[in-house]
Amino acid sequence: MKIIPFRRILCANRGEIAVRVFRASTELGFRTVAIFSEEDRVHLHRYKADEAYLVGKGLEPVAAYLAEDEIIELAKRHDIDAIHPGYGLLSERASFARKCRDAGIVFIGPTPETIDALGDKIAARKIAQAAGVPVVPGTAQAVRTVEDARAFADQVGYPVMVKASGGGGGRGMRAVRAAAEMAEALERAGSEARKAFGDDSLFLEKLVVRPKHIEVQVLGDGHGTLVHLFERDCSVQRRHQKVVEYAPAWSLPEELRERLAQDALKVARQASYINAGTVEFLVAEDGHHYFIEVNPRIQVEHTVTEVITGRDLVQAQIRIAQGYRLSDPEIGIPNQAAIQKRGVAIQVRITAEDPKNDFLPDAGKIAVYRPAVGLGIRLDDGSGYVGARVSPFYDSLLVKITASGLEWNYARRKVVRALREFRIRGVKTNIAFLENVLAHPTFAAGKAHTTFVDETPELVQYTPRRDRATRILRYVASTIVNGHATVRGKPKPSVTVLGREPVLPTIDKKTLPPAGSKQILDQRGPDGVVKWLTQGEDRRVRLMDTTWRDAHQSLLATRLRTYDLAQIAPATARICADFFSLEMWGGATFDVAYRFLSEDPWLRLEELRKAVPNIMFQMLVRGANAVGYTNYSDDVVQAFIEEAATCGVDVFRIFDALNDVDNMQVAIE
């Protein structure tokens, strides 16, 4: 087979799987192209691609991604070599794969004929039967009437499962436990299937009670080679949609797992399967297994298989679509023995849902998004980030966490830690519910089955996270803008001093500020300052202002810049000309300047001295700590004070937290 050179790959999907395809394509050196609906115009996946184009203008949000002809025309217009469909949406539409082929564009997936054969669950059952693989007893063709459905149920016995012939993901499925429930189940399943897949045909199967849901990952090239990449346990489900998956299915006997793998290959060979696919089985409580369907696409839970095998399934899909053999170095799987598994991997899906309200999907804007990281944690995201708007029109998946390790409980504890580390605010999530699932003894023992969630109501019993940080920030912001609740809405009181409204002095920046304590120090020296305070006719209490130093220790005014102080320095020099001093240095000034502001506190001293030449500058010295937070040697304290005096500090206020004069002695001297 000729190798097809790719240059540009388009993903006809959105969200997490689109991002996954773009990352895989970029690593292979291909240019990536995204499509997006009007609803997704600011969605993350469009920015993760090299190019992005609007589709489905004027259509409903989901319909935009189902506009086959428009997507094909767009791909032809922009010289697209291949289209990856992701999962869901167009991934299982043979009509789309056929249109790609007709347009000369490679469809990264099975052939249209294979999708036709396997996309219809009834046809897939016949393929499995032809391959000698056991299937769940079911109708040979789609049921047309309620009477036909009841006749089958009477024959095999209730309960039975109504299933959509096309599609997957748990849509179009209803369990029926009595004849009286049949009509409503058919109506609802058909309606759901029609909306999701455009096909409302249904068939019935005998319902296997409390089974495990096991699926086997297969990979086939276009040269007749097929391999499996072991199995996944996908038994933890809600309404037939998977919630937690892990690989391998360690709680099943090894011999049973090998039979499942071989039966999966039998089905794939019977269907002449090409590319990545998943063969799904139910394992009954008695150990018997039954084929249920083939998903001819990449699965949401493919990450756990990638982690335990070290194989990139999406890149393998792309290489197979180019025409490479599995044994070629570009894929590197010469035979089944070349695929080895190591350790355990668990995937959980964080969704925007409210488990306490029957898992009702939530929509809104994500205000806080803090993901978990660390050894053995893989994140696949595309909808979760600060500022993201979670749409009510699409799947509620925000991010997938895949944790891995050599041992089951090690990996399980790692997932729990990651969930607790996650912070998502603005929409409700299922994080607490997932924590309960992972901590439950049934899950921990590997005994979870497909109705485990439905039969375990305590999984949705938890205390919602308090979100204290966001609430405090909102309170502070509201108080700043609207005032405290005790004064909100009340008229602002008048400010009076001794019964009179204060009159702010007029500041004339063109004239020099009046002489003050700095001039007394310069002209008379330190002794002259003492006499001025104690012996002159104008003996009164003099004020020392600490505003400029306290600005670094006040909760709301911390980290005040030199620029900010310089703006009010001329007014200070004139209004406070009669003050004894300005304490404007020391304390937290150095810590704030160096750590947060990237400023030089010595240059601050020089700049403010130019703006305030008439008032003595004062600094706070922490005795033997100087301006630090540890004890310094005597020579350091001495040298620092001498340098500060040389650069412009006039008055030193020395203190010790314990009033220990010995700790202050060197600084005093």
CSV table of C-alpha atoms in Angstrom, one decimal, residues 226-633:
chain,number,residue,atom,x,y,z
A,226,LEU,CA,-4.8,-7.2,13.9
A,227,VAL,CA,-3.7,-6.9,17.5
A,228,HIS,CA,-5.3,-6.2,20.9
A,229,LEU,CA,-4.0,-3.9,23.6
A,230,PHE,CA,-5.7,-5.7,26.5
A,231,GLU,CA,-8.9,-4.9,28.2
A,232,ARG,CA,-10.5,-2.1,30.2
A,233,ASP,CA,-13.1,-2.4,33.0
A,234,CYS,CA,-15.8,0.2,32.4
A,235,SER,CA,-18.4,-1.1,34.8
A,236,VAL,CA,-18.9,2.0,36.9
A,237,GLN,CA,-21.7,3.7,34.9
A,238,ARG,CA,-24.7,5.9,35.4
A,239,ARG,CA,-27.6,5.6,33.0
A,240,HIS,CA,-25.4,3.4,30.8
A,241,GLN,CA,-22.7,6.1,30.5
A,242,LYS,CA,-19.3,5.4,31.8
A,243,VAL,CA,-18.0,7.3,34.8
A,244,VAL,CA,-14.8,5.5,35.9
A,245,GLU,CA,-12.6,3.2,33.8
A,246,TYR,CA,-9.5,1.3,34.6
A,247,ALA,CA,-7.0,-1.1,32.9
A,248,PRO,CA,-6.3,-3.9,33.1
A,249,ALA,CA,-9.5,-5.6,34.5
A,250,TRP,CA,-7.4,-7.1,37.3
A,251,SER,CA,-10.3,-8.5,39.3
A,252,LEU,CA,-11.3,-11.0,36.5
A,253,PRO,CA,-9.4,-14.3,36.1
A,254,GLU,CA,-6.5,-14.1,33.7
A,255,GLU,CA,-7.9,-17.0,31.6
A,256,LEU,CA,-11.2,-15.1,31.2
A,257,ARG,CA,-9.4,-11.9,30.2
A,258,GLU,CA,-7.4,-13.9,27.5
A,259,ARG,CA,-10.7,-15.3,26.1
A,260,LEU,CA,-12.2,-11.8,25.9
A,261,ALA,CA,-9.1,-10.6,24.0
A,262,GLN,CA,-9.2,-13.5,21.5
A,263,ASP,CA,-13.0,-13.1,21.0
A,264,ALA,CA,-12.4,-9.4,20.3
A,265,LEU,CA,-9.9,-10.3,17.6
A,266,LYS,CA,-12.3,-12.9,16.1
A,267,VAL,CA,-15.0,-10.2,15.7
A,268,ALA,CA,-12.5,-7.7,14.3
A,269,ARG,CA,-11.2,-10.3,11.7
A,270,GLN,CA,-14.8,-11.2,10.7
A,271,ALA,CA,-15.4,-7.5,10.0
A,272,SER,CA,-12.0,-6.9,8.3
A,273,TYR,CA,-11.4,-4.2,10.8
A,274,ILE,CA,-8.9,-1.4,10.1
A,275,ASN,CA,-7.7,1.3,12.5
A,276,ALA,CA,-8.6,1.6,16.2
A,277,GLY,CA,-11.7,0.1,17.6
A,278,THR,CA,-13.2,-1.3,20.8
A,279,VAL,CA,-15.0,-4.6,21.1
A,280,GLU,CA,-17.4,-4.6,24.1
A,281,PHE,CA,-18.6,-7.4,26.3
A,282,LEU,CA,-20.8,-8.1,29.3
A,283,VAL,CA,-19.4,-10.5,31.9
A,284,ALA,CA,-22.2,-12.1,33.9
A,285,GLU,CA,-21.9,-13.0,37.6
A,286,ASP,CA,-21.5,-16.6,36.7
A,287,GLY,CA,-18.4,-15.7,34.6
A,288,HIS,CA,-20.0,-16.1,31.1
A,289,HIS,CA,-19.3,-13.3,28.7
A,290,TYR,CA,-21.4,-11.9,25.9
A,291,PHE,CA,-20.5,-9.7,22.9
A,292,ILE,CA,-22.6,-6.5,22.9
A,293,GLU,CA,-21.1,-4.1,20.3
A,294,VAL,CA,-18.1,-2.7,18.5
A,295,ASN,CA,-17.3,1.0,18.7
A,296,PRO,CA,-15.5,1.8,15.4
A,297,ARG,CA,-13.7,4.8,16.8
A,298,ILE,CA,-11.4,6.0,19.5
A,299,GLN,CA,-13.0,5.8,23.0
A,300,VAL,CA,-13.1,8.4,25.7
A,301,GLU,CA,-11.3,6.0,28.0
A,302,HIS,CA,-8.5,5.2,25.6
A,303,THR,CA,-6.1,7.0,28.0
A,304,VAL,CA,-5.8,4.1,30.4
A,305,THR,CA,-4.8,1.7,27.6
A,306,GLU,CA,-2.2,4.2,26.5
A,307,VAL,CA,-0.8,4.5,30.0
A,308,ILE,CA,-0.4,0.8,30.7
A,309,THR,CA,1.0,-0.1,27.3
A,310,GLY,CA,3.0,3.0,26.5
A,311,ARG,CA,1.3,3.2,23.0
A,312,ASP,CA,-0.1,6.3,21.5
A,313,LEU,CA,-3.4,5.2,20.0
A,314,VAL,CA,-4.2,8.4,18.2
A,315,GLN,CA,-0.9,8.6,16.5
A,316,ALA,CA,-1.3,4.9,15.6
A,317,GLN,CA,-4.7,5.8,14.0
A,318,ILE,CA,-3.0,8.5,12.0
A,319,ARG,CA,-0.1,6.3,10.8
A,320,ILE,CA,-2.5,3.5,9.9
A,321,ALA,CA,-4.6,6.0,7.9
A,322,GLN,CA,-1.5,7.0,6.0
A,323,GLY,CA,-1.0,3.3,5.0
A,324,TYR,CA,1.7,2.1,7.4
A,325,ARG,CA,1.8,-1.4,8.6
A,326,LEU,CA,1.7,-2.1,12.4
A,327,SER,CA,5.2,-3.6,12.0
A,328,ASP,CA,6.6,-0.5,10.4
A,329,PRO,CA,8.9,1.6,12.7
A,330,GLU,CA,6.4,4.5,12.6
A,331,ILE,CA,4.0,2.3,14.7
A,332,GLY,CA,6.4,-0.3,16.0
A,333,ILE,CA,4.2,-3.3,16.7
A,334,PRO,CA,5.7,-6.3,14.8
A,335,ASN,CA,3.4,-8.8,16.6
A,336,GLN,CA,1.1,-9.3,19.5
A,337,ALA,CA,3.9,-10.2,21.8
A,338,ALA,CA,5.4,-6.7,21.3
A,339,ILE,CA,2.6,-5.2,23.3
A,340,GLN,CA,3.2,-5.4,27.0
A,341,LYS,CA,1.3,-4.0,29.9
A,342,ARG,CA,2.7,-2.5,33.0
A,343,GLY,CA,1.0,-1.4,36.2
A,344,VAL,CA,-2.6,-0.1,36.6
A,345,ALA,CA,-4.3,3.0,35.2
A,346,ILE,CA,-7.6,4.6,36.4
A,347,GLN,CA,-9.5,7.3,34.6
A,348,VAL,CA,-12.3,9.5,36.1
A,349,ARG,CA,-14.3,12.1,34.2
A,350,ILE,CA,-14.9,15.4,35.9
A,351,THR,CA,-18.2,16.8,34.5
A,352,ALA,CA,-20.3,19.9,35.1
A,353,GLU,CA,-23.2,18.1,36.8
A,354,ASP,CA,-25.0,18.2,40.1
A,355,PRO,CA,-25.0,14.6,41.6
A,356,LYS,CA,-27.4,15.8,44.3
A,357,ASN,CA,-29.9,16.8,41.8
A,358,ASP,CA,-30.1,13.6,39.7
A,359,PHE,CA,-26.9,14.6,37.9
A,360,LEU,CA,-28.5,17.5,36.2
A,361,PRO,CA,-26.0,19.1,33.9
A,362,ASP,CA,-24.8,22.6,34.9
A,363,ALA,CA,-23.9,25.5,32.8
A,364,GLY,CA,-22.1,28.8,33.4
A,365,LYS,CA,-18.7,30.5,33.6
A,366,ILE,CA,-15.8,28.8,35.4
A,367,ALA,CA,-14.4,31.4,37.8
A,368,VAL,CA,-11.7,29.2,39.4
A,369,TYR,CA,-9.8,26.3,37.7
A,370,ARG,CA,-6.9,24.8,39.6
A,371,PRO,CA,-5.9,21.4,38.3
A,372,ALA,CA,-4.1,18.6,40.0
A,373,VAL,CA,-0.6,17.7,38.9
A,374,GLY,CA,2.2,15.4,40.1
A,375,LEU,CA,3.8,12.0,39.5
A,376,GLY,CA,1.5,9.6,37.7
A,377,ILE,CA,-1.2,12.1,36.8
A,378,ARG,CA,-2.3,12.7,33.2
A,379,LEU,CA,-4.9,15.4,32.4
A,380,ASP,CA,-6.9,15.5,29.1
A,381,ASP,CA,-8.8,18.7,29.0
A,382,GLY,CA,-10.5,21.0,26.5
A,383,SER,CA,-13.4,22.6,28.3
A,384,GLY,CA,-11.9,23.4,31.8
A,385,TYR,CA,-10.1,26.6,32.3
A,386,VAL,CA,-10.6,30.0,34.0
A,387,GLY,CA,-13.1,32.0,32.1
A,388,ALA,CA,-14.5,29.0,30.1
A,389,ARG,CA,-18.3,29.1,29.5
A,390,VAL,CA,-19.8,25.6,30.0
A,391,SER,CA,-22.5,25.3,27.4
A,392,PRO,CA,-25.8,23.5,28.1
A,393,PHE,CA,-25.8,22.3,24.5
A,394,TYR,CA,-22.8,19.9,24.6
A,395,ASP,CA,-21.4,17.1,26.7
A,396,SER,CA,-20.7,18.2,30.3
A,397,LEU,CA,-17.1,16.7,30.4
A,398,LEU,CA,-14.6,19.2,31.7
A,399,VAL,CA,-11.4,17.1,32.1
A,400,LYS,CA,-10.3,13.5,32.4
A,401,ILE,CA,-7.9,12.5,35.1
A,402,THR,CA,-5.8,9.4,34.4
A,403,ALA,CA,-3.7,8.2,37.4
A,404,SER,CA,-1.2,5.3,37.1
A,405,GLY,CA,1.1,3.2,39.2
A,406,LEU,CA,2.4,-0.3,39.6
A,407,GLU,CA,-0.3,-1.3,42.1
A,408,TRP,CA,-4.1,-0.9,42.2
A,409,ASN,CA,-4.5,0.8,45.5
A,410,TYR,CA,-1.5,3.1,44.9
A,411,ALA,CA,-3.2,4.3,41.7
A,412,ARG,CA,-6.6,4.6,43.4
A,413,ARG,CA,-5.3,6.7,46.2
A,414,LYS,CA,-3.5,8.9,43.6
A,415,VAL,CA,-6.8,9.6,41.9
A,416,VAL,CA,-8.4,10.5,45.2
A,417,ARG,CA,-5.6,12.9,46.0
A,418,ALA,CA,-5.9,14.5,42.5
A,419,LEU,CA,-9.7,15.0,42.9
A,420,ARG,CA,-9.1,16.7,46.3
A,421,GLU,CA,-6.5,18.9,44.8
A,422,PHE,CA,-8.7,20.1,42.0
A,423,ARG,CA,-10.6,23.4,42.5
A,424,ILE,CA,-13.4,24.2,40.0
A,425,ARG,CA,-15.7,27.1,40.9
A,426,GLY,CA,-18.5,28.7,38.9
A,427,VAL,CA,-20.3,25.5,37.9
A,428,LYS,CA,-21.3,22.4,40.0
A,429,THR,CA,-19.1,19.3,39.4
A,430,ASN,CA,-19.2,15.6,40.3
A,431,ILE,CA,-15.8,15.7,42.1
A,432,ALA,CA,-17.2,14.8,45.5
A,433,PHE,CA,-19.3,12.0,44.0
A,434,LEU,CA,-16.2,10.5,42.3
A,435,GLU,CA,-14.3,10.6,45.6
A,436,ASN,CA,-17.1,8.5,47.1
A,437,VAL,CA,-16.9,6.0,44.3
A,438,LEU,CA,-13.2,5.6,44.5
A,439,ALA,CA,-13.3,5.2,48.3
A,440,HIS,CA,-16.2,2.7,48.4
A,441,PRO,CA,-15.2,-0.8,49.4
A,442,THR,CA,-17.0,-2.4,46.5
A,443,PHE,CA,-15.0,-0.4,43.9
A,444,ALA,CA,-11.8,-0.8,45.9
A,445,ALA,CA,-12.3,-4.6,45.8
A,446,GLY,CA,-12.8,-4.5,42.0
A,447,LYS,CA,-16.4,-5.8,42.4
A,448,ALA,CA,-18.3,-2.8,40.8
A,449,HIS,CA,-20.9,-3.7,38.2
A,450,THR,CA,-23.0,-1.7,35.8
A,451,THR,CA,-25.7,-1.0,38.3
A,452,PHE,CA,-23.3,-0.3,41.2
A,453,VAL,CA,-24.0,3.5,41.1
A,454,ASP,CA,-27.8,3.1,40.9
A,455,GLU,CA,-27.8,0.6,43.8
A,456,THR,CA,-25.5,2.7,46.1
A,457,PRO,CA,-27.4,5.9,47.0
A,458,GLU,CA,-24.7,6.9,49.6
A,459,LEU,CA,-22.4,7.8,46.7
A,460,VAL,CA,-24.3,11.1,46.3
A,461,GLN,CA,-24.3,11.9,50.0
A,462,TYR,CA,-21.5,14.4,50.7
A,463,THR,CA,-21.0,17.9,52.1
A,464,PRO,CA,-20.5,20.4,49.3
A,465,ARG,CA,-17.2,22.2,49.3
A,466,ARG,CA,-17.5,25.6,51.1
A,467,ASP,CA,-15.5,27.7,48.6
A,468,ARG,CA,-14.3,29.9,51.4
A,469,ALA,CA,-11.6,31.7,49.3
A,470,THR,CA,-14.1,32.9,46.6
A,471,ARG,CA,-16.6,33.9,49.2
A,472,ILE,CA,-14.1,36.0,51.1
A,473,LEU,CA,-13.0,37.7,47.9
A,474,ARG,CA,-16.5,38.5,47.0
A,475,TYR,CA,-17.2,40.0,50.4
A,476,VAL,CA,-14.1,42.2,50.3
A,477,ALA,CA,-14.9,43.3,46.8
A,478,SER,CA,-18.5,44.1,47.7
A,479,THR,CA,-17.5,46.0,50.8
A,480,ILE,CA,-15.0,48.1,48.8
A,481,VAL,CA,-17.5,48.9,46.1
A,482,ASN,CA,-20.8,49.1,48.1
A,483,GLY,CA,-19.7,49.8,51.6
A,484,HIS,CA,-20.2,47.6,54.7
A,485,ALA,CA,-23.7,46.3,55.4
A,486,THR,CA,-24.0,48.6,58.4
A,487,VAL,CA,-23.6,51.8,56.3
A,488,ARG,CA,-24.7,50.6,52.9
A,489,GLY,CA,-27.5,52.8,51.5
A,490,LYS,CA,-27.1,55.4,54.2
A,491,PRO,CA,-26.0,59.0,53.4
A,492,LYS,CA,-22.3,59.8,53.9
A,493,PRO,CA,-21.9,61.8,57.2
A,494,SER,CA,-20.3,65.2,57.1
A,495,VAL,CA,-16.8,65.4,58.4
A,496,THR,CA,-16.3,68.1,61.0
A,497,VAL,CA,-13.4,69.2,63.2
A,498,LEU,CA,-14.4,71.0,66.3
A,499,GLY,CA,-17.8,71.5,64.8
A,500,ARG,CA,-16.5,73.0,61.5
A,501,GLU,CA,-16.0,71.5,58.1
A,502,PRO,CA,-12.3,71.0,57.4
A,503,VAL,CA,-10.7,73.3,54.9
A,504,LEU,CA,-7.9,71.6,52.9
A,505,PRO,CA,-4.9,73.8,52.5
A,506,THR,CA,-3.9,75.2,49.2
A,507,ILE,CA,-0.7,73.6,47.8
A,508,ASP,CA,1.7,75.8,45.8
A,509,LYS,CA,4.2,73.5,44.2
A,510,LYS,CA,6.0,76.4,42.5
A,511,THR,CA,7.4,77.7,45.7
A,512,LEU,CA,9.9,75.9,48.0
A,513,PRO,CA,8.3,74.2,51.0
A,514,PRO,CA,8.7,76.1,54.3
A,515,ALA,CA,11.7,75.3,56.5
A,516,GLY,CA,11.2,72.5,59.0
A,517,SER,CA,12.9,70.1,61.3
A,518,LYS,CA,15.4,69.1,58.6
A,519,GLN,CA,16.8,72.6,58.5
A,520,ILE,CA,17.1,72.7,62.3
A,521,LEU,CA,19.1,69.5,62.2
A,522,ASP,CA,21.3,70.7,59.4
A,523,GLN,CA,22.0,74.1,61.0
A,524,ARG,CA,22.1,73.3,64.7
A,525,GLY,CA,23.0,69.6,64.8
A,526,PRO,CA,21.4,66.9,67.0
A,527,ASP,CA,21.9,68.9,70.2
A,528,GLY,CA,20.1,71.8,68.5
A,529,VAL,CA,17.1,69.6,67.8
A,530,VAL,CA,17.0,68.5,71.4
A,531,LYS,CA,17.0,72.1,72.6
A,532,TRP,CA,14.3,73.0,70.1
A,533,LEU,CA,12.1,70.4,71.5
A,534,THR,CA,12.8,71.0,75.2
A,535,GLN,CA,14.0,74.6,75.9
A,536,GLY,CA,12.5,76.9,73.3
A,537,GLU,CA,9.5,79.1,73.9
A,538,ASP,CA,7.4,77.0,71.5
A,539,ARG,CA,7.6,73.8,73.6
A,540,ARG,CA,4.8,71.6,72.4
A,541,VAL,CA,4.1,68.0,71.4
A,542,ARG,CA,5.5,67.4,67.9
A,543,LEU,CA,4.0,64.8,65.6
A,544,MET,CA,5.8,62.0,63.8
A,545,ASP,CA,3.9,60.5,60.9
A,546,THR,CA,4.3,56.8,60.1
A,547,THR,CA,2.0,56.6,57.1
A,548,TRP,CA,4.7,56.0,54.5
A,549,ARG,CA,6.2,53.1,56.4
A,550,ASP,CA,2.9,51.6,57.6
A,551,ALA,CA,1.8,51.5,53.9
A,552,HIS,CA,3.8,48.3,53.7
A,553,GLN,CA,2.2,46.7,56.7
A,554,SER,CA,-1.4,47.6,56.2
A,555,LEU,CA,-3.6,44.7,54.9
A,556,LEU,CA,-5.1,46.7,52.0
A,557,ALA,CA,-2.3,49.2,51.2
A,558,THR,CA,0.7,46.9,51.2
A,559,ARG,CA,3.2,47.0,48.4
A,560,LEU,CA,2.9,50.8,47.8
A,561,ARG,CA,5.3,51.8,45.1
A,562,THR,CA,7.8,54.7,45.2
A,563,TYR,CA,5.8,56.2,42.3
A,564,ASP,CA,2.7,56.3,44.5
A,565,LEU,CA,4.6,58.0,47.4
A,566,ALA,CA,6.2,60.5,45.1
A,567,GLN,CA,2.8,61.6,43.9
A,568,ILE,CA,1.9,62.9,47.4
A,569,ALA,CA,5.4,63.9,48.5
A,570,PRO,CA,5.1,67.6,47.5
A,571,ALA,CA,1.8,68.1,49.4
A,572,THR,CA,3.3,66.3,52.4
A,573,ALA,CA,6.3,68.6,52.5
A,574,ARG,CA,4.0,71.6,52.7
A,575,ILE,CA,1.1,70.3,54.8
A,576,CYS,CA,3.3,68.6,57.4
A,577,ALA,CA,6.1,71.2,57.4
A,578,ASP,CA,5.6,71.6,61.2
A,579,PHE,CA,6.0,67.9,61.9
A,580,PHE,CA,9.0,66.5,63.9
A,581,SER,CA,9.6,63.7,61.3
A,582,LEU,CA,8.3,61.3,58.7
A,583,GLU,CA,8.9,57.6,59.4
A,584,MET,CA,9.2,56.4,55.9
A,585,TRP,CA,11.8,53.7,55.9
A,586,GLY,CA,12.6,50.4,57.6
A,587,GLY,CA,10.4,47.7,58.8
A,588,ALA,CA,8.7,46.0,55.9
A,589,THR,CA,10.0,48.5,53.3
A,590,PHE,CA,13.0,46.4,52.3
A,591,ASP,CA,11.0,43.1,52.2
A,592,VAL,CA,8.2,44.6,50.1
A,593,ALA,CA,10.6,46.5,47.8
A,594,TYR,CA,12.8,43.6,47.0
A,595,ARG,CA,10.3,40.7,47.1
A,596,PHE,CA,7.3,42.2,45.5
A,597,LEU,CA,8.0,45.5,43.8
A,598,SER,CA,11.4,44.8,42.3
A,599,GLU,CA,12.4,48.3,43.5
A,600,ASP,CA,15.6,49.6,45.2
A,601,PRO,CA,14.7,51.0,48.7
A,602,TRP,CA,17.9,53.1,48.6
A,603,LEU,CA,16.8,54.9,45.5
A,604,ARG,CA,13.4,55.5,47.1
A,605,LEU,CA,15.2,57.3,49.9
A,606,GLU,CA,17.0,59.5,47.5
A,607,GLU,CA,13.9,60.3,45.4
A,608,LEU,CA,11.7,61.2,48.4
A,609,ARG,CA,14.4,63.3,50.0
A,610,LYS,CA,14.4,65.5,46.8
A,611,ALA,CA,10.6,65.9,47.1
A,612,VAL,CA,10.6,66.5,50.9
A,613,PRO,CA,13.7,68.6,51.8
A,614,ASN,CA,12.3,70.2,54.9
A,615,ILE,CA,11.2,67.3,57.3
A,616,MET,CA,13.5,64.9,59.0
A,617,PHE,CA,13.3,61.3,57.7
A,618,GLN,CA,12.9,58.6,60.3
A,619,MET,CA,13.4,54.9,60.0
A,620,LEU,CA,12.4,51.9,62.2
A,621,VAL,CA,15.3,49.6,63.2
A,622,ARG,CA,14.5,46.2,64.7
A,623,GLY,CA,17.5,46.3,67.1
A,624,ALA,CA,19.9,43.4,66.2
A,625,ASN,CA,17.6,42.4,63.3
A,626,ALA,CA,18.1,45.8,61.5
A,627,VAL,CA,15.4,45.5,58.7
A,628,GLY,CA,15.5,41.7,58.4
A,629,TYR,CA,13.8,38.9,60.1
A,630,THR,CA,16.9,37.3,61.7
A,631,ASN,CA,19.7,38.3,64.0
A,632,TYR,CA,22.7,39.9,62.2
A,633,SER,CA,26.3,40.2,63.5
